[in-house]
CSV table of C-alpha atoms in Angstrom, one decimal:
chain,number,residue,atom,x,y,z
A,958,MET,CA,134.3,266.3,195.3
A,959,THR,CA,131.0,264.5,195.0
A,960,ASP,CA,130.2,261.1,196.3
A,961,THR,CA,130.3,259.8,192.9
A,962,ASP,CA,133.7,261.2,192.5
A,963,ARG,CA,134.9,259.6,195.8
A,964,SER,CA,133.4,256.1,194.8
A,965,ILE,CA,134.7,256.1,191.3
A,966,GLU,CA,138.4,256.5,192.9
A,967,PHE,CA,137.8,253.1,194.3
A,968,VAL,CA,136.7,251.4,191.0
A,969,ARG,CA,139.4,249.1,189.3
A,970,PRO,CA,139.4,247.8,185.7
A,971,PRO,CA,139.9,244.1,185.4
A,972,ARG,CA,142.9,243.2,187.5
A,973,TRP,CA,144.1,240.6,185.0
A,974,ALA,CA,144.2,243.3,182.2
A,975,GLU,CA,146.1,245.7,184.3
A,976,ALA,CA,148.5,242.9,185.2
A,977,LEU,CA,148.8,242.0,181.5
A,978,LEU,CA,149.6,245.6,180.7
A,979,ARG,CA,152.3,245.8,183.1
A,980,VAL,CA,153.9,242.6,181.8
A,981,VAL,CA,154.2,243.8,178.2
A,982,LEU,CA,155.4,247.4,179.0
A,983,PRO,CA,159.1,248.2,180.0
A,984,PRO,CA,159.1,248.8,183.7
A,985,ASP,CA,159.6,252.8,183.1
A,986,ASP,CA,156.2,252.9,181.5
A,987,ALA,CA,154.2,250.3,183.4
A,988,GLU,CA,153.3,252.8,186.0
A,989,THR,CA,152.6,255.8,183.9
A,990,VAL,CA,150.8,254.1,181.1
A,991,SER,CA,148.6,252.2,183.6
A,992,GLY,CA,148.0,255.3,185.3
A,993,ASP,CA,146.9,257.1,182.2
A,994,LEU,CA,144.5,254.3,181.2
A,995,LEU,CA,143.3,254.1,184.7
A,996,GLU,CA,142.6,258.0,184.8
A,997,GLU,CA,140.7,257.8,181.6
A,998,TYR,CA,138.7,254.7,182.7
A,999,ARG,CA,137.6,256.5,185.9
A,1000,ASP,CA,137.2,260.0,184.7
A,1001,VAL,CA,135.5,259.6,181.5
A,1002,VAL,CA,134.7,256.0,180.3
A,1003,LEU,CA,133.3,254.6,183.6
A,1004,ARG,CA,130.8,257.7,183.9
A,1005,SER,CA,129.7,257.6,180.1
A,1006,ARG,CA,129.6,253.9,179.4
A,1007,GLY,CA,129.0,252.2,182.7
A,1008,ARG,CA,131.0,249.6,184.4
A,1009,ARG,CA,130.8,246.6,182.0
A,1010,ARG,CA,131.3,248.7,178.8
A,1011,ALA,CA,134.0,250.6,180.5
A,1012,ASP,CA,135.9,247.2,181.5
A,1013,VAL,CA,135.5,246.1,177.7
A,1014,TRP,CA,137.0,249.4,176.7
A,1015,PHE,CA,140.0,249.0,179.1
A,1016,VAL,CA,140.5,245.4,177.8
A,1017,GLY,CA,140.6,246.6,174.3
A,1018,GLN,CA,143.2,249.4,175.2
A,1019,VAL,CA,145.3,246.7,176.8
A,1020,MET,CA,145.0,244.4,173.6
A,1021,GLY,CA,146.1,247.3,171.6
A,1022,PHE,CA,149.4,247.3,173.6
A,1023,VAL,CA,149.7,243.5,173.2
A,1024,TRP,CA,149.1,243.9,169.5
A,1025,ARG,CA,151.7,246.4,169.0
A,1026,ALA,CA,154.3,244.2,170.9
A,1027,ALA,CA,153.6,241.1,168.7
A,1028,TRP,CA,151.9,242.0,165.5
A,1029,TRP,CA,155.1,242.1,163.6
A,1030,TRP,CA,156.1,238.5,164.7
A,1031,GLY,CA,152.6,237.1,163.8
A,1032,VAL,CA,152.9,238.5,160.4
A,1033,ILE,CA,156.4,237.0,160.0
A,1034,PHE,CA,155.1,233.5,161.1
A,1035,ALA,CA,152.1,233.8,159.0
A,1036,VAL,CA,154.1,234.7,155.8
A,1037,LEU,CA,156.4,231.9,156.5
A,1038,PHE,CA,153.7,229.3,157.1
A,1039,LEU,CA,151.7,230.7,154.0
A,1040,GLY,CA,154.9,230.6,151.8
A,1041,ARG,CA,155.4,227.1,152.8
A,1042,THR,CA,151.7,226.2,152.1
A,1043,ALA,CA,152.0,227.8,148.7
A,1044,LEU,CA,155.0,225.9,147.8
A,1045,ASP,CA,153.4,222.6,148.9
A,1046,TRP,CA,150.1,223.4,146.9
A,1047,PHE,CA,151.6,224.8,143.7
A,1048,LEU,CA,154.9,223.2,143.5
A,1049,PRO,CA,154.6,219.9,145.5
A,1050,PRO,CA,157.8,218.1,146.1
A,1051,ALA,CA,158.5,214.4,146.0
A,1052,ASP,CA,159.7,214.6,149.6
A,1053,PHE,CA,158.4,217.1,152.1
A,1054,ARG,CA,161.2,216.5,154.6
A,1055,THR,CA,163.7,219.2,153.6
A,1056,ARG,CA,161.1,221.8,153.5
A,1057,SER,CA,159.6,220.6,156.9
A,1058,ILE,CA,163.0,220.9,158.5
A,1059,ILE,CA,163.7,224.4,157.2
A,1060,THR,CA,160.4,225.7,158.0
A,1061,THR,CA,160.2,224.0,161.4
A,1062,TYR,CA,163.6,225.7,162.5
A,1063,ALA,CA,162.4,229.0,161.1
A,1064,ALA,CA,159.2,228.9,163.0
A,1065,VAL,CA,161.1,228.0,166.2
A,1066,GLY,CA,163.5,230.9,165.5
A,1067,VAL,CA,160.5,233.3,165.0
A,1068,PHE,CA,159.0,232.4,168.5
A,1069,VAL,CA,162.3,232.4,170.2
A,1070,VAL,CA,163.2,235.7,168.8
A,1071,ALA,CA,159.8,237.2,169.6
A,1072,GLY,CA,160.0,236.1,173.2
A,1073,PHE,CA,163.5,237.3,173.6
A,1074,GLY,CA,162.8,240.7,172.0
A,1075,SER,CA,159.6,241.3,174.3
A,1076,ALA,CA,161.6,240.2,177.5
A,1077,TRP,CA,164.4,242.3,176.6
A,1078,ARG,CA,162.3,245.5,176.1
A,1079,SER,CA,160.0,244.8,179.3
A,1080,ARG,CA,162.5,243.0,181.4
A,1081,SER,CA,159.7,240.4,182.1
A,1082,ILE,CA,159.7,236.7,181.1
A,1083,GLY,CA,155.9,236.9,181.1
A,1084,ALA,CA,156.3,239.2,178.3
A,1085,GLY,CA,157.9,236.6,176.3
A,1086,ALA,CA,155.1,234.3,176.9
A,1087,VAL,CA,152.5,236.9,176.0
A,1088,ALA,CA,154.4,237.4,172.9
A,1089,GLY,CA,154.3,233.8,172.0
A,1090,ILE,CA,150.6,233.6,172.6
A,1091,ALA,CA,149.9,236.8,170.6
A,1092,THR,CA,152.1,235.8,167.6
A,1093,ALA,CA,150.5,232.5,167.5
A,1094,ALA,CA,146.9,234.1,167.5
A,1095,ILE,CA,147.5,236.8,165.1
A,1096,ALA,CA,149.1,234.3,162.8
A,1097,ALA,CA,146.4,231.9,163.0
A,1098,VAL,CA,144.1,234.6,161.7
A,1099,LEU,CA,146.3,235.6,158.9
A,1100,ILE,CA,146.9,232.0,157.8
A,1101,ALA,CA,143.3,231.2,157.7
A,1102,VAL,CA,142.6,234.2,155.5
A,1103,GLY,CA,145.7,233.6,153.4
A,1104,ALA,CA,145.0,229.9,152.8
A,1105,LEU,CA,141.5,230.7,151.7
A,1106,ALA,CA,143.0,233.4,149.5
A,1107,LEU,CA,145.5,230.8,147.8
A,1108,ILE,CA,142.5,228.5,147.1
A,1109,ALA,CA,140.5,231.2,145.6
A,1110,VAL,CA,143.4,232.2,143.4
A,1111,LYS,CA,144.2,228.6,142.2
A,1112,HIS,CA,142.0,225.5,142.6
A,1113,ASP,CA,142.4,223.4,139.6
A,1114,ALA,CA,142.4,219.6,139.9
A,1115,GLN,CA,146.2,219.4,140.2
A,1116,THR,CA,146.3,221.9,143.2
A,1117,LEU,CA,143.3,220.3,144.9
A,1118,TRP,CA,145.2,217.0,144.6
A,1119,ALA,CA,148.3,218.6,146.1
A,1120,ILE,CA,146.4,220.1,148.8
A,1121,GLU,CA,145.0,216.7,149.9
A,1122,HIS,CA,148.3,215.0,149.8
A,1123,SER,CA,150.2,217.8,151.7
A,1124,GLY,CA,147.9,217.4,154.6
A,1125,GLY,CA,144.8,219.1,153.5
A,1126,LEU,CA,143.0,222.4,154.0
A,1127,GLY,CA,142.2,221.3,157.7
A,1128,GLU,CA,145.8,220.9,158.6
A,1129,VAL,CA,146.6,224.3,157.4
A,1130,LEU,CA,143.8,225.9,159.4
A,1131,VAL,CA,144.2,223.7,162.5
A,1132,LEU,CA,148.0,223.6,162.7
A,1133,PRO,CA,148.7,227.2,163.6
A,1134,VAL,CA,146.2,226.7,166.6
A,1135,PHE,CA,148.3,223.8,167.8
A,1136,VAL,CA,151.4,225.7,167.4
A,1137,ALA,CA,150.2,228.1,170.1
A,1138,VAL,CA,151.4,225.9,172.8
A,1139,PRO,CA,154.9,224.9,171.8
A,1140,GLY,CA,155.3,228.3,170.3
A,1141,THR,CA,154.5,230.0,173.7
A,1142,LEU,CA,156.9,227.8,175.5
A,1143,LEU,CA,159.5,228.6,172.9
A,1144,ALA,CA,158.8,232.4,173.4
A,1145,THR,CA,159.1,232.0,177.1
A,1146,LEU,CA,162.3,230.4,176.7
A,1147,GLY,CA,163.6,233.2,174.3
A,1148,GLY,CA,161.8,235.5,177.0
A,1149,LEU,CA,164.1,234.0,179.8
A,1150,ALA,CA,167.2,234.6,177.8
A,1151,GLY,CA,166.1,238.1,177.1
A,1152,LYS,CA,165.7,238.9,180.6
A,1153,LEU,CA,168.8,237.3,181.9
A,1154,LEU,CA,170.9,238.9,179.2
A,1155,ARG,CA,169.3,242.4,179.9
A,1156,GLY,CA,170.1,242.0,183.4
A,1157,ALA,CA,173.6,241.0,182.9
A,1158,ARG,CA,174.1,244.1,180.5
A,1159,ALA,CA,172.6,246.3,183.1
A,1160,ARG,CA,175.2,245.3,185.7
B,86,MET,CA,165.6,267.5,154.7
B,87,ALA,CA,165.4,265.5,158.0
B,88,ASP,CA,163.0,262.7,158.2
B,89,SER,CA,159.5,263.9,157.4
B,90,LEU,CA,157.0,263.7,160.1
B,91,GLY,CA,153.9,261.6,159.5
B,92,ALA,CA,150.6,263.1,160.1
B,93,PHE,CA,149.9,261.3,163.5
B,94,GLU,CA,153.4,262.2,164.6
B,95,GLN,CA,152.6,265.9,163.9
B,96,ALA,CA,149.2,265.4,165.6
B,97,VAL,CA,151.2,264.2,168.9
B,98,LEU,CA,153.8,266.9,168.7
B,99,LEU,CA,151.4,269.7,168.3
B,100,SER,CA,149.5,268.4,171.2
B,101,ILE,CA,152.5,268.7,173.2
B,102,VAL,CA,152.9,272.2,172.1
B,103,ARG,CA,149.2,273.1,172.9
B,104,LEU,CA,149.5,271.6,176.4
B,105,GLY,CA,152.8,273.0,177.4
B,106,ASP,CA,153.5,272.1,181.1
B,107,GLU,CA,150.4,269.7,181.2
B,108,ALA,CA,151.5,267.7,178.2
B,109,TYR,CA,151.4,264.0,179.9
B,110,GLY,CA,150.2,260.8,178.6
B,111,ARG,CA,146.5,260.9,178.9
B,112,ALA,CA,146.2,264.6,178.2
B,113,ILE,CA,148.0,264.1,175.0
B,114,LEU,CA,145.8,261.4,174.1
B,115,LYS,CA,142.7,263.5,174.8
B,116,GLU,CA,144.0,266.4,172.8
B,117,VAL,CA,145.0,264.2,169.8
B,118,GLN,CA,141.5,262.8,169.8
B,119,ALA,CA,139.8,266.2,170.0
B,120,ARG,CA,141.9,267.6,167.1
B,121,LEU,CA,141.5,264.6,164.9
B,122,ASP,CA,137.8,264.2,165.9
B,123,ARG,CA,138.1,260.4,166.2
B,124,ASP,CA,138.9,257.8,168.8
B,125,VAL,CA,142.6,257.1,169.1
B,126,ALA,CA,144.1,254.0,170.8
B,127,ALA,CA,146.3,254.7,173.8
B,128,GLY,CA,148.9,252.2,172.3
B,129,ALA,CA,149.2,254.2,169.3
B,130,VAL,CA,150.1,257.4,171.2
B,131,HIS,CA,152.3,255.6,173.5
B,132,ALA,CA,154.1,254.1,170.6
B,133,THR,CA,154.4,257.5,168.7
B,134,LEU,CA,155.7,259.2,171.8
B,135,GLU,CA,158.2,256.3,172.3
B,136,ARG,CA,159.4,256.8,168.7
B,137,LEU,CA,159.6,260.5,168.8
B,138,GLN,CA,161.7,260.4,172.0
B,139,THR,CA,164.1,257.9,170.4
B,140,LYS,CA,164.6,260.4,167.5
B,141,GLY,CA,165.4,262.9,170.0
B,142,LEU,CA,162.2,265.3,169.2
B,143,ILE,CA,160.8,265.1,172.6
B,144,ALA,CA,162.0,264.6,176.1
B,145,SER,CA,160.0,263.3,179.2
B,146,ARG,CA,160.4,263.5,182.9
B,147,LEU,CA,158.2,261.9,185.6
B,148,GLY,CA,155.9,264.0,187.5
B,149,SER,CA,153.4,263.3,190.5
B,150,GLY,CA,150.5,261.1,190.5
B,151,THR,CA,146.8,261.9,191.5
B,152,PRO,CA,144.3,260.0,193.3
B,153,ILE,CA,142.1,259.2,190.2
B,154,ARG,CA,145.1,257.3,188.7
B,155,GLY,CA,145.7,255.5,192.0
B,156,GLY,CA,148.7,257.7,192.8
B,157,ARG,CA,150.6,256.4,189.9
B,158,ALA,CA,153.3,258.8,188.4
B,159,ARG,CA,152.5,260.8,185.2
B,160,ARG,CA,155.2,261.1,182.5
B,161,PHE,CA,155.3,264.9,181.1
B,162,TYR,CA,156.8,265.4,177.7
B,163,ARG,CA,158.2,268.5,176.2
B,164,LEU,CA,159.4,269.6,172.8
B,165,GLN,CA,163.2,269.4,172.0
B,166,PRO,CA,164.9,271.8,169.5
B,167,ALA,CA,165.0,269.0,167.0
B,168,GLY,CA,161.3,268.5,167.4
B,169,LEU,CA,160.5,272.2,166.8
B,170,ARG,CA,162.7,272.2,163.6
B,171,ALA,CA,160.7,268.9,162.5
B,172,LEU,CA,157.3,270.6,162.9
B,173,ASN,CA,158.4,273.8,161.2
B,174,GLU,CA,159.7,271.8,158.2
B,175,ALA,CA,156.7,269.8,158.2
B,176,ARG,CA,154.6,272.9,158.0
B,177,ALA,CA,156.9,274.5,155.4
B,178,ALA,CA,156.7,271.4,153.1
B,179,ILE,CA,152.7,271.5,153.2
B,180,ASP,CA,152.7,275.2,152.6
B,181,SER,CA,155.1,274.6,149.6
B,182,LEU,CA,152.9,271.7,148.2
B,183,TRP,CA,149.7,273.9,148.5
B,184,HIS,CA,151.3,277.2,147.4
B,185,GLY,CA,149.1,278.8,144.6
B,186,LEU,CA,146.2,276.6,145.4
B,187,LYS,CA,143.2,277.8,147.4
B,188,TRP,CA,141.7,275.6,150.1
B,189,PRO,CA,139.2,274.2,150.1
B,190,LEU,CA,139.6,272.8,146.5
B,191,LYS,CA,136.5,273.4,144.4
B,192,GLY,CA,135.3,273.0,140.8
B,193,LEU,CA,137.8,270.5,139.6
B,194,ARG,CA,137.1,268.8,136.2
B,195,PHE,CA,137.7,264.9,136.6
B,196,GLN,CA,138.5,262.8,133.4
B,197,HIS,CA,136.1,259.9,133.0
B,198,ASP,CA,137.0,257.0,130.7
């Protein structure tokens, strides 16, 4: 074994990324998968790309796991939000209250279930929180793209009036970002329930 | 016919076949990348392995770690009888589709509007 080989064995990828990976994976997989990534990082990526780009590679791989844990919930939330937006713009009601109640409870449900499912699987409350953040982030991007697509499809005077009186395009683009904080809290609560129920089931 | 295997699932299963006793996570990832000749996310391979195991096509066991992976255990995978059947069925299906045609296809006439 060369000196380079010996020194590489002490190089670590970003610890926060390793910790994030362990949070989102089930306990049985956390060690083996993190070991696989570490092995690839040290054996190939570090040597070929250098430290900084190897760290970027590692973080990208971890984000892939986070994405796979939460993308479905992000899509569901985005569909819910865009569906409500399309109704408000194309079929504006006299009173938004009923729609607001329905979509608010539905959104709460999405985050709670996302957190519950993640924590049930990984047995970690942290996984619930991560699911909440990832769901909100994925949904925010999808909603922005979807909202612009809706306007591109239909932007007559009546629709523009409805957009303005339902909160405006700004609200549609910014609200998903603001939802991240309460959404993460809700997902964390869901995660707490998921972990507790999983633990009770195991006993 | 049982649930048909996707292309990526076949790639992962065939990698397990090729690697034999050395079919653990990272080795499978590298074999799939080499065969498909493109970068593959570790998460994609892991999700596929999990799905194949849930379907009963593969089984896994924990093995020893190595210094380069910080001593962390490796998970070794092996094909189950159901996985072998699924691979053979997938190959038979492809052969049936291509029966009578020569690969690579050449000289086809395309209809233009």
